[in-house]
Amino acid sequence: MSRAVRLILSIAAVILIALLAHRQAEASDGLLASGAAIGTLLLGAWFTGRLVALITLPKITGYLIFGLFAGPYGLKAITHEQLDYLRLINDFAISLIALTAGGEIHLALLRKSARTISAILVMQIVAVMTGVVAVAYLTLPHLVTGVDFGSNAQLLIIALLVASVCCLSSPAAVIAVLTETRAEGPVAGMTLAVTVCKDLVLIVIFAVVVSVATGVIDPESTRSLVSASTLKTIAVHLLGSLAMGAGVGFVLAVWLRRVRVQIPLLVVFTCFGIAVVSESLHLEPLLVALTAGMLVLNAREHDAEALFDTVEELSVPVTCIFFALAGAKINPEALAVTWPMALVLVGTRTATIWGGTTAGARLTGLRSNWLPLGYLPQAGVSIALAYAVKETLSGLPDISDAVFTLLLAAITCNEIAGPALLKLALVRSGETQKDA
Amino acid sequence: MQAFLVILTLAALALVAASPRRFRPTRSRSAVNTFIAVWGSVVVGILLGPTVTALIPAQPITYAKPLAVLGLGWIGVMVGAQARTSLLRLVSLRIWTIVALDTLITAMVIAPLAYLALSKWLAPERPPSAVVALIAAAALGWAMETRSARVASTAEAHRLAIVIRASGGLLAIVAILAVGVASIISTTATPLATAVSGATVLVVAATAALLLKFAISITSGKRGDQLCVFLGVVGLAAGTAAEIHLSPLFAALLTGVAIANLPGKGLRSFEAFILRGEHVVAALFGLTAGILIDIRIGFGGLALVFLLTAMRLLLKPVTLSLAIRFSDDAPGQRLPASSPLYLAPIRVSPVAIALGVSLVLLDPSATNNRVLAVLLISGLLAEVVSITLTALGARRVGASKAVAA
């Protein structure tokens, strides 16, 4: 029997067990059943990752496809209730992925490439914001039918919200593909550095846009468009995350210097600690873990090797469950409803990312035709921002639902096609390892 | 404020744990083993949990339950993986005698006494049969760890340590099997339903083992992939059992047995890799168990704690000695007539904690939370008593080296 057939049979067996268990459990306790969901997602996604790797797609595309296929919008082997209970696992995964990302960022290299990174970052954000705002402003009322987008100012602010979500790329997807392909080189390094920096800048931009949007949509609001409290919240959010990350990094560095044992225990507890405490303090787990990883790598590079070896061992199950969960949350109905506008949005985003990246790279003398493809993947953070947009527009229910569905549809496309395009860029640039 | 306290507590724990003094094995090996293994984490869990400081908020505790199911699965598979037929054939009659005698004494003496104490504690309610079965099963066997016992490193003591570890391992299997069968019988109304539930667990375990075997054959020895498929199999087997209200440990144990007995070279090296995660699972699991319990057990609960500890103190060393005395020494297999190691079986098997947690996960009632607290506190007490007595005994005979069993 060929390997592909055996993989398909294995995936079928995993889904069958999950479905049979749902059938036999008369009054299923979602909490307990979520233990089975972890097993189903890990095993099924891992097999699917192997299956799509046979046709040279990145494994995370397989993880996403399995999540979509087995999730609540697919075969229902994983239910909505089970997904709700896996939030802690999801936050743990984000922390570990960010710790990995931090462990890839050498400050010396960052300093050396600061000009190129800033140029690409600025040009990309300017290009996407301008391009998507213009296209959304002009096409939204025509392609999303049956919805009144109100005044021009309101339409403009909706376009701005859509554009700020479109700007975002997925550090998690980039890390996953880089780890899988073991890619090293200018495209790999630049993709990671710009994606991570863009994530930080966009947290600020998005908060400002939301603040402005709230003022425009709610004319009764007495506060100024960008209030002092908004700026204070952003500052506390960012600085608090950086401070906590520095604290975690310090403890990790002390442990690595003085103890040097029980590293797996250290990694697991650190990531759970970051997940739990960040949620309690309303901090950004991604930023906390990223700072901690960067600090450990750059302060104690020699000792950090043991830590990042363990992180790499844990990264396969963590990536597997993170992207399978992301896949399970994809609603294909959204795509079916809004596909014309979603395609316009995806096309505009791709074109403007391409243009912005190429311009930024050329300004600093970097020549790489494949670099723009690295910024296309989107995942969990983009979905979280889509929910934030929905919340911001909640005073306009029709618009809120339409824009949210549109964003989900566009993110779905980028989520599924993005990793494959990033892998293609790395392969074509000759930066992947042969045995990866 | 609460979150800041969590940070401070975690930082303080990390700094204490990071002290080099804590990692000087020659200074206090037993303390290191105890702290790093499950009991230290249990204490930390109790301190952070809702009944003491409530530093860990309620929501993460709820969301930690799927992880506890995963931890149970890991433990079940590791226990079950010991039941390789080629290994079981090597087990001596002496060890089987110990297993049989301990099972008999637990069923005839400890279980009835525990039932009486439970009836008094829970009066006017009758103790649920699942709880009685659990207390009895948790009393079976002992901890398999003997390295921390500082006794003379002679060939005889070494053999005794092996006997303690082997019998402890087999008794752990018996305990999980007993609770698993009891859970199937107690959750089904008709013989047909019992048969269907039993068959479901068997099918899930066998399928999970076969999936693991296939997956391992294509991982090319990559550790990350091995860990991923192992966690997947563990989650699938234990989680599916928990979803249909059966013991997750039981399903995982059967999966472990199936894995151990499937032919395949890769599976042996895979088992060795998985054992490396033992500490992480033990620590995470102990922490979760500690957070889940309600330590307000009252005088009735405390009486049960002391009864269980006293019975271990009195019966376990006697059980081991009697079984060894009644079985003949094979040539070259002589065991010491007296040794501080005879006190080692006072220590409770870590599987007892796993059994208690599975009870709370399947039925998180107030009674079950308090029963888990009784099991944990008596286990902790037995641990302290055993370590103290073994150390005192070793000092009396002037031993200086640990047994490397």
Coordinates of N, CA and C in Angstrom, one line a residue, chain A residues 139-140 142-145 331-348 402-413:
Chain A
T139 N -14.9 50.1 -3.9 CA -15.6 48.9 -4.3 C -16.6 48.4 -3.2
L140 N -16.4 48.7 -2.0 CA -17.2 48.1 -0.9 C -18.7 48.3 -1.2
H142 N -20.3 48.7 -3.9 CA -20.8 48.0 -5.1 C -20.7 46.5 -5.0
L143 N -19.7 45.9 -4.3 CA -19.5 44.5 -4.3 C -20.2 43.8 -3.1
V144 N -20.3 44.6 -2.0 CA -21.1 44.1 -0.8 C -22.5 44.7 -0.9
T145 N -23.4 43.9 -1.5 CA -24.7 44.4 -1.8 C -25.6 44.3 -0.5
N331 N -14.4 29.6 8.7 CA -15.8 29.4 8.3 C -15.9 29.5 6.8
P332 N -16.0 28.4 6.1 CA -16.0 28.5 4.6 C -17.2 29.2 4.1
E333 N -18.3 29.2 4.9 CA -19.5 29.9 4.5 C -19.2 31.4 4.2
A334 N -18.3 32.0 5.0 CA -18.0 33.4 4.8 C -17.4 33.6 3.4
L335 N -16.6 32.7 3.0 CA -16.0 32.8 1.7 C -17.0 32.7 0.6
A336 N -18.0 31.7 0.8 CA -19.0 31.5 -0.2 C -19.9 32.7 -0.4
V337 N -20.1 33.5 0.8 CA -21.0 34.6 0.7 C -20.3 35.8 0.0
T338 N -19.1 36.1 0.4 CA -18.5 37.3 0.0 C -17.3 37.2 -1.0
W339 N -17.2 36.1 -1.7 CA -16.0 35.8 -2.5 C -15.6 36.9 -3.5
P340 N -16.6 37.6 -4.2 CA -16.0 38.6 -5.1 C -15.2 39.7 -4.4
M341 N -15.8 40.2 -3.4 CA -15.1 41.3 -2.7 C -13.8 40.8 -2.0
A342 N -13.9 39.5 -1.5 CA -12.8 38.9 -0.8 C -11.6 38.8 -1.8
L343 N -11.9 38.4 -3.0 CA -10.9 38.2 -4.0 C -10.3 39.5 -4.4
V344 N -11.1 40.6 -4.4 CA -10.6 41.9 -4.7 C -9.6 42.3 -3.6
L345 N -10.0 42.1 -2.4 CA -9.2 42.5 -1.2 C -7.9 41.7 -1.2
V346 N -8.0 40.4 -1.4 CA -6.8 39.5 -1.4 C -5.8 40.0 -2.5
G347 N -6.4 40.3 -3.7 CA -5.6 40.7 -4.8 C -4.9 42.0 -4.5
T348 N -5.7 43.0 -4.0 CA -5.1 44.3 -3.7 C -4.0 44.1 -2.6
A402 N -21.2 42.4 7.8 CA -20.6 42.2 6.5 C -19.1 42.4 6.4
V403 N -18.6 43.4 7.2 CA -17.1 43.6 7.2 C -16.4 42.4 7.8
F404 N -17.0 41.9 8.9 CA -16.4 40.8 9.6 C -16.3 39.5 8.7
T405 N -17.4 39.3 8.0 CA -17.5 38.1 7.1 C -16.4 38.3 6.0
L406 N -16.4 39.5 5.5 CA -15.4 39.8 4.4 C -14.0 39.6 4.9
L407 N -13.7 40.1 6.0 CA -12.3 40.0 6.6 C -12.0 38.5 6.8
L408 N -12.9 37.7 7.4 CA -12.7 36.3 7.6 C -12.4 35.6 6.3
A409 N -13.2 35.9 5.3 CA -13.0 35.3 4.0 C -11.6 35.6 3.4
A410 N -11.2 36.9 3.5 CA -9.9 37.2 3.0 C -8.8 36.6 3.8
I411 N -8.9 36.5 5.1 CA -7.9 35.9 5.9 C -7.8 34.4 5.6
T412 N -9.0 33.8 5.4 CA -9.0 32.4 5.0 C -8.1 32.1 3.8
C413 N -8.3 32.9 2.8 CA -7.4 32.8 1.5 C -6.0 32.9 1.9

